[in-house]
XYZ file of C-alpha atoms in Angstrom:
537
model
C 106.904 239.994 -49.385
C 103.939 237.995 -47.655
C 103.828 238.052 -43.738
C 101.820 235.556 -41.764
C 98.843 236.658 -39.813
C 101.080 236.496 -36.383
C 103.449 239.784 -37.967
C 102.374 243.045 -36.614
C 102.043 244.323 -39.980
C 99.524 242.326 -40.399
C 97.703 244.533 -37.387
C 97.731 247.595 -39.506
C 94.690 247.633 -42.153
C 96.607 250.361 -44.055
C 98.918 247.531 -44.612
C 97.119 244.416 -45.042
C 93.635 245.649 -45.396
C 90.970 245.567 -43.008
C 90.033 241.768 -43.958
C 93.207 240.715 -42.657
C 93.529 243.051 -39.914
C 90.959 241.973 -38.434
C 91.947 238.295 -38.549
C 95.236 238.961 -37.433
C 93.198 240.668 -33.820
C 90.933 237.303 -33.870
C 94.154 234.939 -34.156
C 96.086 236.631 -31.739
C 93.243 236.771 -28.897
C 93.277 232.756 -29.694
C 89.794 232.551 -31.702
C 89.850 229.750 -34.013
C 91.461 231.373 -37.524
C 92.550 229.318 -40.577
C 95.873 230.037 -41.184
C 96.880 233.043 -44.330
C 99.485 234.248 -45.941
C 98.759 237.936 -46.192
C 99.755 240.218 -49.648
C 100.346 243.625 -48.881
C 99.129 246.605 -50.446
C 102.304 247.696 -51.784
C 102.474 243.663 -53.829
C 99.425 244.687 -55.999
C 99.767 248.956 -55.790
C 102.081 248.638 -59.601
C 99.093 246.772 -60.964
C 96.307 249.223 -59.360
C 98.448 251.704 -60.959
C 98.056 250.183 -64.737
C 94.644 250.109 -63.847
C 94.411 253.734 -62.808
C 96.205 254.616 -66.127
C 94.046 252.990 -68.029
C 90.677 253.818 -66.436
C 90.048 257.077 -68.472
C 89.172 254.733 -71.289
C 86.404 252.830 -69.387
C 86.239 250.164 -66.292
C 86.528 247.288 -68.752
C 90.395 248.922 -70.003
C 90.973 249.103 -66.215
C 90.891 245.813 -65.592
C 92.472 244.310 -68.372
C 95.608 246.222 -67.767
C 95.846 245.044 -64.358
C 95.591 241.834 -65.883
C 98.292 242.283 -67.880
C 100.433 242.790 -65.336
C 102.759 240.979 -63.339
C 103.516 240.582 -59.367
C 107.371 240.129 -58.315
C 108.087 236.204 -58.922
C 109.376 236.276 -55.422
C 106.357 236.890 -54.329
C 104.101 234.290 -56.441
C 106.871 231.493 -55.564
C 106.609 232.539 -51.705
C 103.558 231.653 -51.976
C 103.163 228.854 -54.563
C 104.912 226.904 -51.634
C 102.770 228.022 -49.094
C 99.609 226.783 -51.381
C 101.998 223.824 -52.437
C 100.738 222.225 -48.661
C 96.613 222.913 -49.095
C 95.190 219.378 -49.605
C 92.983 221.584 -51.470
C 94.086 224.126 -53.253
C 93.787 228.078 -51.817
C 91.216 230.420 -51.235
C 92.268 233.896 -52.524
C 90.378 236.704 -50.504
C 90.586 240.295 -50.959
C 91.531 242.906 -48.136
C 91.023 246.280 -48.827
C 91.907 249.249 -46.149
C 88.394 250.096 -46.932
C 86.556 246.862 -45.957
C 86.474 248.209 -42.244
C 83.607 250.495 -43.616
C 80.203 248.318 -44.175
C 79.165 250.700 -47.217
C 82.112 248.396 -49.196
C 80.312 245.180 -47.823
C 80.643 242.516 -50.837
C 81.942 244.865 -53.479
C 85.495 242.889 -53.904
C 86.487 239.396 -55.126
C 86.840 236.203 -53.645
C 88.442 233.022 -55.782
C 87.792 229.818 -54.598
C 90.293 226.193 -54.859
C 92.843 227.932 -56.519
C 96.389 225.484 -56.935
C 99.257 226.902 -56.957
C 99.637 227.558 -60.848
C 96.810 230.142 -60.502
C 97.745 232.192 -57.517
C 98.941 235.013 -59.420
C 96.066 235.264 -61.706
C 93.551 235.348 -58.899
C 95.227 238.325 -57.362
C 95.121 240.241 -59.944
C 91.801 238.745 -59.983
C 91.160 240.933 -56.541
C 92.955 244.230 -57.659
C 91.114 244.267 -60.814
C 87.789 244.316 -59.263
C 88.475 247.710 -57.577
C 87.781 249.076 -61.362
C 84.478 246.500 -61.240
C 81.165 248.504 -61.894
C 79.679 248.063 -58.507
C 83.395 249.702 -57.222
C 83.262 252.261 -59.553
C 79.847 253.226 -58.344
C 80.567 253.296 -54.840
C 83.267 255.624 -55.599
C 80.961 257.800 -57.334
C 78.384 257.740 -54.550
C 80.914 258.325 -51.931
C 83.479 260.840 -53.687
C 86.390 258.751 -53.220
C 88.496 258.381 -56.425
C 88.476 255.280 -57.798
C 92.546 255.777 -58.844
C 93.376 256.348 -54.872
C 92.067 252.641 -54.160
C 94.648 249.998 -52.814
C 94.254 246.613 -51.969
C 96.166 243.401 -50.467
C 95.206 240.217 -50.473
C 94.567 237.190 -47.711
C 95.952 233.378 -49.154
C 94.137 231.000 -47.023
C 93.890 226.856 -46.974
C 89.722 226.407 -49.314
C 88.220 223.693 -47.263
C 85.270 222.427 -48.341
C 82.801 223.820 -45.673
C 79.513 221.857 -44.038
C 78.366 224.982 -43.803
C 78.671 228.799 -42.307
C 77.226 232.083 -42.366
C 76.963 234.947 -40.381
C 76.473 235.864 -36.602
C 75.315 239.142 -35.032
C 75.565 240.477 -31.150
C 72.449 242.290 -30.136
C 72.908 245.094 -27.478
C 70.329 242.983 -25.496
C 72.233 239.965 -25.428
C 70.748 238.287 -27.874
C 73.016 236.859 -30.871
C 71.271 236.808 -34.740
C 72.841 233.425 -36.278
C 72.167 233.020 -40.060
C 73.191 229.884 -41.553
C 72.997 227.920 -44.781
C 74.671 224.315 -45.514
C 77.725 223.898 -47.677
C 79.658 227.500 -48.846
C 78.418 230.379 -46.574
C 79.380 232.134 -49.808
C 76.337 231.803 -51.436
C 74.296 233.070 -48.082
C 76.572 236.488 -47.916
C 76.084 237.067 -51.484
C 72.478 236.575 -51.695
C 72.406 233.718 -53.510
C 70.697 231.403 -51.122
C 68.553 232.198 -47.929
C 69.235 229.441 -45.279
C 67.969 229.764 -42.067
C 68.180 232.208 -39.152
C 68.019 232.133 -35.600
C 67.824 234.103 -32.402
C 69.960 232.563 -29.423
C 69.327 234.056 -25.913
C 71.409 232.685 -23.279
C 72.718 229.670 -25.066
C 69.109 228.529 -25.856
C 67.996 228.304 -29.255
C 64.329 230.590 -29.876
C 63.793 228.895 -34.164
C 65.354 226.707 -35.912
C 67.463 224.221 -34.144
C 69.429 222.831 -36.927
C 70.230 226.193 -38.925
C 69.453 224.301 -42.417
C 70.160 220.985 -41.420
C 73.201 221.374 -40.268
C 72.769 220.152 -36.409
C 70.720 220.868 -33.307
C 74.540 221.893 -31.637
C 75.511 224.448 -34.085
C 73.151 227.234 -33.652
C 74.321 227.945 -30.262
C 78.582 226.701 -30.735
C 78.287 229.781 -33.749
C 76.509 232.605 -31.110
C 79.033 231.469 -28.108
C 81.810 232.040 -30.944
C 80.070 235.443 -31.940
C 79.677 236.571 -28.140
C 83.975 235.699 -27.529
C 84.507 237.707 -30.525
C 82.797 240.509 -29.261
C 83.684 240.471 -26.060
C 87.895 239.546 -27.309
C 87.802 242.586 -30.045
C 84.771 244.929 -29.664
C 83.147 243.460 -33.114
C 79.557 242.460 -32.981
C 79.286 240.800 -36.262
C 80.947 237.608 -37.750
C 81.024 235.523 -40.510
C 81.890 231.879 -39.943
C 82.008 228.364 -41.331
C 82.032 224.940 -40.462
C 84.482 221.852 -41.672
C 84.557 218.691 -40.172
C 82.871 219.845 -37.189
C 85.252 222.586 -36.774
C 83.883 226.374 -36.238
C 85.989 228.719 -38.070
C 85.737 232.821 -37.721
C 86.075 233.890 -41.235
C 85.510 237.501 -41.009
C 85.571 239.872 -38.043
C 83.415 243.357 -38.378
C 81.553 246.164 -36.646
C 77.885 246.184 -36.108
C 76.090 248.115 -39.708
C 73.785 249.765 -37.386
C 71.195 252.384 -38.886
C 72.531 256.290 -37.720
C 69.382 257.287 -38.523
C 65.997 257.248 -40.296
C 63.002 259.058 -39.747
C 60.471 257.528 -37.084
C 56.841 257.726 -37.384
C 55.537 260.459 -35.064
C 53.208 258.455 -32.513
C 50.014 260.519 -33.354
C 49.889 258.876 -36.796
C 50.321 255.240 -35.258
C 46.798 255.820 -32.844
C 44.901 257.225 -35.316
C 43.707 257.261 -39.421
C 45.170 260.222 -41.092
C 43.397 263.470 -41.029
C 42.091 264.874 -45.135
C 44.676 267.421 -44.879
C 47.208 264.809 -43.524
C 46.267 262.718 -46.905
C 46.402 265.548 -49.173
C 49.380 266.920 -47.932
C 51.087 263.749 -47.882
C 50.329 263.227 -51.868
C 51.553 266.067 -52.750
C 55.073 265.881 -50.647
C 55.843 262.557 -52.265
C 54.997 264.010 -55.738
C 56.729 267.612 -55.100
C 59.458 266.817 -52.676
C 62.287 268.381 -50.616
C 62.738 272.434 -50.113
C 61.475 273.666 -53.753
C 58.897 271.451 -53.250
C 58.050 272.844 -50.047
C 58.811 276.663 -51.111
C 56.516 276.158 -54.341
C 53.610 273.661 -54.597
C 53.430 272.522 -50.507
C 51.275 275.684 -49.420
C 48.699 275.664 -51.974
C 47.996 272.028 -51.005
C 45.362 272.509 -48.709
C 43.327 273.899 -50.999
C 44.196 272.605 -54.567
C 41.487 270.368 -56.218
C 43.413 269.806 -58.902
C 47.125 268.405 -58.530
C 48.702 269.581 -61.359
C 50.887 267.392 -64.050
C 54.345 267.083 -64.257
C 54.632 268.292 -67.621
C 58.511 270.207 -68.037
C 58.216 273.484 -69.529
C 61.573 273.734 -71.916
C 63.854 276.479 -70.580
C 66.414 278.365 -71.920
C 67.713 281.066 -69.608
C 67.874 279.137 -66.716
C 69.035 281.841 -64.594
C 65.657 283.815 -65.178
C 63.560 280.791 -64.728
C 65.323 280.333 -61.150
C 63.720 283.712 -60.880
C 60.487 283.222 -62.515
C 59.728 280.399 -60.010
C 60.753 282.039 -56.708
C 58.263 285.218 -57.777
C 55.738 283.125 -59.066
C 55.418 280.721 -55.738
C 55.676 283.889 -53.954
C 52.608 285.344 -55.496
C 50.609 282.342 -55.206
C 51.259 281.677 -51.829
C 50.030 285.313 -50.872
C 46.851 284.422 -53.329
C 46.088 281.324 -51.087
C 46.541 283.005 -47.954
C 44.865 285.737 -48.522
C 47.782 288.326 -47.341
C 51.035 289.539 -47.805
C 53.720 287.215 -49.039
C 55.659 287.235 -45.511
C 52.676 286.682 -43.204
C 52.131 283.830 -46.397
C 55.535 282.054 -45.993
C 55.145 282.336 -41.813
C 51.555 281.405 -41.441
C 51.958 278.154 -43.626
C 55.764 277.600 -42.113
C 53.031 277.395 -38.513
C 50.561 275.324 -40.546
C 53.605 272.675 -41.719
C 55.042 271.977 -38.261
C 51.459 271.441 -36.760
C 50.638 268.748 -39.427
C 54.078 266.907 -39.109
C 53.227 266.714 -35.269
C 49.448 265.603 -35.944
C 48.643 268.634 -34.275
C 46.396 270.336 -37.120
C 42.415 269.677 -36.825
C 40.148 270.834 -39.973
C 38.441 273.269 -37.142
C 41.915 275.182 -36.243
C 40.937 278.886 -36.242
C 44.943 279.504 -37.177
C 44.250 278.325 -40.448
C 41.861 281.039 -41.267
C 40.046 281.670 -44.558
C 41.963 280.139 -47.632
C 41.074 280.275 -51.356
C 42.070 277.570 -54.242
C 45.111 278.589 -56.062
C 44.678 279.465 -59.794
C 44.803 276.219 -61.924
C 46.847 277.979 -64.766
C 49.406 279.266 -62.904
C 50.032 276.416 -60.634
C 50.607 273.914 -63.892
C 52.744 276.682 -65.074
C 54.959 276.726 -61.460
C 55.320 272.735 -61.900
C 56.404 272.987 -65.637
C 58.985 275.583 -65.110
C 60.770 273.362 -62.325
C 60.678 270.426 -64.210
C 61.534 271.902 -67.378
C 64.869 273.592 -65.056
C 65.083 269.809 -63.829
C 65.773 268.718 -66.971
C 67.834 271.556 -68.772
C 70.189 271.579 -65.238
C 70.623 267.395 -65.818
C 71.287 267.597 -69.580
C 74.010 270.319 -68.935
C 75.694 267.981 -66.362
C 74.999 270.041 -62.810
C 72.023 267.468 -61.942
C 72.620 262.942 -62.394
C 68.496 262.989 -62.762
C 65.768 265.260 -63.660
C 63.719 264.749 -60.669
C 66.648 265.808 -58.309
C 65.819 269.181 -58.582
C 62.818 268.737 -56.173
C 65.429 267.643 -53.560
C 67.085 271.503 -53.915
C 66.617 274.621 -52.449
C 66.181 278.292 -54.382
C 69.668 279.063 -53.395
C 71.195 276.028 -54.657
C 69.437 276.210 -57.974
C 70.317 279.731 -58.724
C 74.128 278.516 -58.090
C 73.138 275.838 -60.561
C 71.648 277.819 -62.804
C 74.377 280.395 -63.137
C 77.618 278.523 -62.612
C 78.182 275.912 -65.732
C 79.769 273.290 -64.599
C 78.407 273.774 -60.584
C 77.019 270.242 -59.661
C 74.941 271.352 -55.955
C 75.320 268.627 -53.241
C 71.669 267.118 -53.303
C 70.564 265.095 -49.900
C 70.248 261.579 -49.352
C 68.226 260.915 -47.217
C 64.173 261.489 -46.871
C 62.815 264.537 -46.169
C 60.658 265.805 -43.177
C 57.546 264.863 -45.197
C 58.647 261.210 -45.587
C 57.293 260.100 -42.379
C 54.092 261.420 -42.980
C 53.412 259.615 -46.116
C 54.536 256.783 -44.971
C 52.005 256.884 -42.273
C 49.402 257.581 -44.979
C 50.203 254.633 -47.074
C 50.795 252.407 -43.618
C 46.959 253.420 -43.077
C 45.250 252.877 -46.507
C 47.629 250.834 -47.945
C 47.363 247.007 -48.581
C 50.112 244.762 -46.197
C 52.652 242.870 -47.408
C 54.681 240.768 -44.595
C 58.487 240.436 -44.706
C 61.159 240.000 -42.666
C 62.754 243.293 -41.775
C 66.205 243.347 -42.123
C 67.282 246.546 -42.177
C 65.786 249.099 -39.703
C 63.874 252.735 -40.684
C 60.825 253.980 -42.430
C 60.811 255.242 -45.850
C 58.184 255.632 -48.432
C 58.864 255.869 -52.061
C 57.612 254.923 -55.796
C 58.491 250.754 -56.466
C 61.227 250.581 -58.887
C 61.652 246.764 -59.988
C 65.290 245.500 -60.972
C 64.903 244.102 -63.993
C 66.033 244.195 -67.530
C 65.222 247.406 -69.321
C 64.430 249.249 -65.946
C 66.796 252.112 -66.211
C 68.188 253.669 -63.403
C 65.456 254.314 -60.539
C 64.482 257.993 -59.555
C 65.516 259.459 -56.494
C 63.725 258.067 -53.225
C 62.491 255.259 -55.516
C 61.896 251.609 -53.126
C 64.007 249.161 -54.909
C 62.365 245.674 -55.746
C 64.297 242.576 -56.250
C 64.571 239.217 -56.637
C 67.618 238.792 -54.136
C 70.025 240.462 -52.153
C 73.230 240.323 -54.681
C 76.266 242.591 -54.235
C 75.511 244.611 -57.884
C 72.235 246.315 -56.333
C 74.688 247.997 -53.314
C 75.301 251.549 -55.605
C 71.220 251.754 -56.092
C 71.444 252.271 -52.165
C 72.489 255.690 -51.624
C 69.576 257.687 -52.129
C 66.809 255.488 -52.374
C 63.556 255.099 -49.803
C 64.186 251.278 -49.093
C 64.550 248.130 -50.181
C 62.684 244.634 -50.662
C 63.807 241.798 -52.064
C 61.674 238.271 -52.674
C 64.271 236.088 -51.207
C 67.611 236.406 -48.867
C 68.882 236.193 -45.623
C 69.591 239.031 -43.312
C 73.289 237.954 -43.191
C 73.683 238.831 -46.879
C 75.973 241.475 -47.353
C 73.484 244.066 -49.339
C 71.559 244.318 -46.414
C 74.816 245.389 -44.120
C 75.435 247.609 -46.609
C 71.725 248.943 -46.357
C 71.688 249.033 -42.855
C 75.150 251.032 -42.703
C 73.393 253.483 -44.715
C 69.875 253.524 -42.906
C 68.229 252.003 -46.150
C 65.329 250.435 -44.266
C 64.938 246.646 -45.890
C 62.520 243.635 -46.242
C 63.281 240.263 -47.019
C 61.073 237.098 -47.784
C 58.095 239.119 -49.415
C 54.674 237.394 -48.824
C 53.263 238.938 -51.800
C 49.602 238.132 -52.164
C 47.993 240.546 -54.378
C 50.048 240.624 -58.282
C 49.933 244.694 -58.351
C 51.106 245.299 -54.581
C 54.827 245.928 -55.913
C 53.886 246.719 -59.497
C 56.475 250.170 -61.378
C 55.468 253.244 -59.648
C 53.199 252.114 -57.093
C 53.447 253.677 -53.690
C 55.241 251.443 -50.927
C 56.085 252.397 -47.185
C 59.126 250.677 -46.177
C 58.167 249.894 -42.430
């Protein structure tokens, strides 16, 4: 049966999900919380479980049977005379266990005025979106079966907010208010930007109003964001305002970037060296260890940058073979000795150039001849070619993955069927560098960074037709909505036209160290054209 928001179930996120959980912490440390009636997990696990059943057909089958289903009547008329005393009908909110995580950051459903004779349908409204594409996705990218999801559910009074958004505590002391006037709905979602300020102290360093919505509000929202934090621990809020009431609507941890690569300071003082430039070109083109093993130390000499033309395969096994012998032989060609000296003198050369350390005059580098045009374009063609044959027998999700794998790994994937290797996410040592490189000859375009990191990366517009964007691709968009959030894992950044940094894409960016740009000030027409080169800075 429901509980209220003052039962210590309502405490345990395993219980009521981490929506409510949090709530319940907020409400009983006396922060301003709209009263809920929270659905458990075990109210909506039968219908999760018709979903799960069904789901082997596809997402669509899914959700229809949890549609189908029905909740205990108990339970809907609990509640029908709970909603039976909103003035204005409900507002049903999801509450997943997993909502505590920011990688699930806007991938479940909210309903909106919902009267009493609709309660049960919105619900199943918020289990069925656990078999939604974006949630399905997720799954995928985070090996969590989609089957083993549960979810409860928050009933709260709708009121018909002035306006809301979200608020952020800086370790500095600052607080980050975003803001947009009537449903702070459409600013999480990336619907609609608003405005966003920076409050230090209690004064206001911006906008004033926050989108019109009063010169007090700014700094009422940040002194609510700084009790919250100091109350529960939780840096981040979302709120809203009614009738000059400040409500907390959501409680959460900071989505701070773990990590992402920063630019070594040599780069930032001076304009890349030639070798610098070349080798940067040719890491963005042949990334990752096979990359590194194979093309990477004939680069300092190669005039001609060979095409990525596949070479079909059939053995793959022997191809695996063919590759690691061939690179072998033209490293010792280019190096002019034996293939171990090869592999150690340009392992030496590689960690002096990703330091800035390596000078066209450095007498370690020694005498060096071009590699053999022929045999190069031959190298390239047999890894894409095994790129392609590993993806169309299921062990690779994309062709150009195979860049991001070692020799080991593909012989595993080349003589296991079935063997999928685990491929990396993030960038790779190299992806500093050529960011640097484009940061130097590139042309600027200002944003608003809201997401933290450097990444560099081939643009890949959202739009219709686009297809699904190669690995370490920069995603373009229009705006920061919910659907992009499965494009995340494994791409070089984001940058979107419009948004706000409170927009829950960008949390789910940041918890992922996607580095991200908002507000684009794009000048030039081709600047974020397909497959141009963009640094993410």
């Amino acid at each position: 049966m429901p509980f209220t928001l003052d039962d210590p179930r309502a405490l345990d996120a395993g219980v009521a999900g981490a929506k409510a959980a949090g709530l319940a912490r907020a409400a009983a440390a006396g922060l301003p919380v709209l009263p809920a009636s929270v659905v458990p997990v075990d109210v909506l696990t039968p219908a999760l479980r018709a979903g799960a059943a069904a789901s082997d057909r596809s997402s669509a089958s899914a959700r229809l049977a949890v549609a189908a289903s029905r909740i205990d009547p108990d339970v809907v008329r609990s509640l029908e005379r709970a909603c039976a005393r909103f003035a204005r009908g409900a507002i049903v909110r999801s509450s997943s266990p997993l909502e505590g995580d920011p990688r699930w950051s806007g991938a479940f459903t909210t309903y909106h005025e919902v009267g009493p004779d609709d309660l049960e349908t919105a619900l199943l409204g918020c289990a069925a979106s656990v078999f939604s594409r974006d949630v399905v996705s997720r799954c995928e990218q985070l090996g969590v079966p989609v089957g083993e999801l549960r979810m409860a559910a928050l009933v709260q009074p709708w009121l018909p907010f002035d306006g809301g958004g979200t608020a952020t505590v800086a370790p500095a002391g600052t607080v980050s208010v975003h803001g947009v006037a009537g449903d702070p709905a459409a600013l999480v979602s990336g619907r609609l930007n608003g405005a966003g300020t920076i409050v230090r102290d209690g004064a206001v360093e911006g906008d004033d109003t926050l989108d019109g919505l009063g010169a007090e509000v700014p700094a009422a929202v940040a002194a609510l964001a700084e009790r919250v934090s100091a109350e529960l621990g939780a840096q981040t809020i979302e709120w809203g305002l009614s009738s000059g009431t400040l409500w907390v609507l959501q409680v959460r941890g900071s989505a701070r970037s773990s990590h992402g690569p920063p630019r070594p300071a040599t780069w930032a003082v001076r304009p890349p060296t030639m070798q610098e430039r070349r080798l940067a070109s040719l890491a963005q083109r042949f990334p990752g260890p096979i990359g590194e093993e194979t093309v990477l130390p004939l680069g300092l000499t190669m005039d001609h940058v060979p095409d990525l033309t596949p070479i079909a395969v059939g053995d793959t096994a022997s191809v695996v073979r063919e590759i690691v012998e061939l690179a072998a032989a033209l490293r010792s060609a280019v190096w002019c000795t034996d293939p171990a000296s090869a592999r150690r003198r340009w392992s030496a050369t590689a960690r002096a150039l990703l330091a800035g350390e390596l000078h066209g005059s450095s007498p370690d580098l020694g005498e060096l001849r071009t590699p053999d045009p022929a045999m190069t374009s031959r190298l390239v063609g047999l890894v894409e070619g095994l790129g392609e044959a590993l993806a169309a027998a299921g062990s690779l999700t994309h062709p150009a993955l195979v860049w991001r794998l070692g020799a080991a790994d593909l012989e595993l994937a080349a003589s296991r069927p079935g063997y999928r290797p685990p491929v990396p996410q993030g960038p790779d040592r190299w992806e500093p560098l050529i960011a640097a490189v484009v940061c130097a000859d590139g042309a600027m375009v200002q944003g608003v960074g809201v997401s933290p990191g450097i990444g560099a990366g081939r643009a890949h517009p959202l739009v219709a037709g686009a297809g699904r964007p190669a690995p370490r691709s920069v995603l373009v968009a229009a705006r920061p909505v919910p659907q992009i959030a499965p494009l995340l894992w494994g791409c070089a950044g984001l940058v979107t036209h419009e948004g706000s940094e409170g927009a829950h894409l960008f949390e789910v960016a940041r918890s992922l160290g996607v580095p991200a740009v908002t507000s684009l000030q794009v000048s030039e027409p081709g600047a974020l054209a397909p497959g141009s080169l963009i640094a993410v800075e």
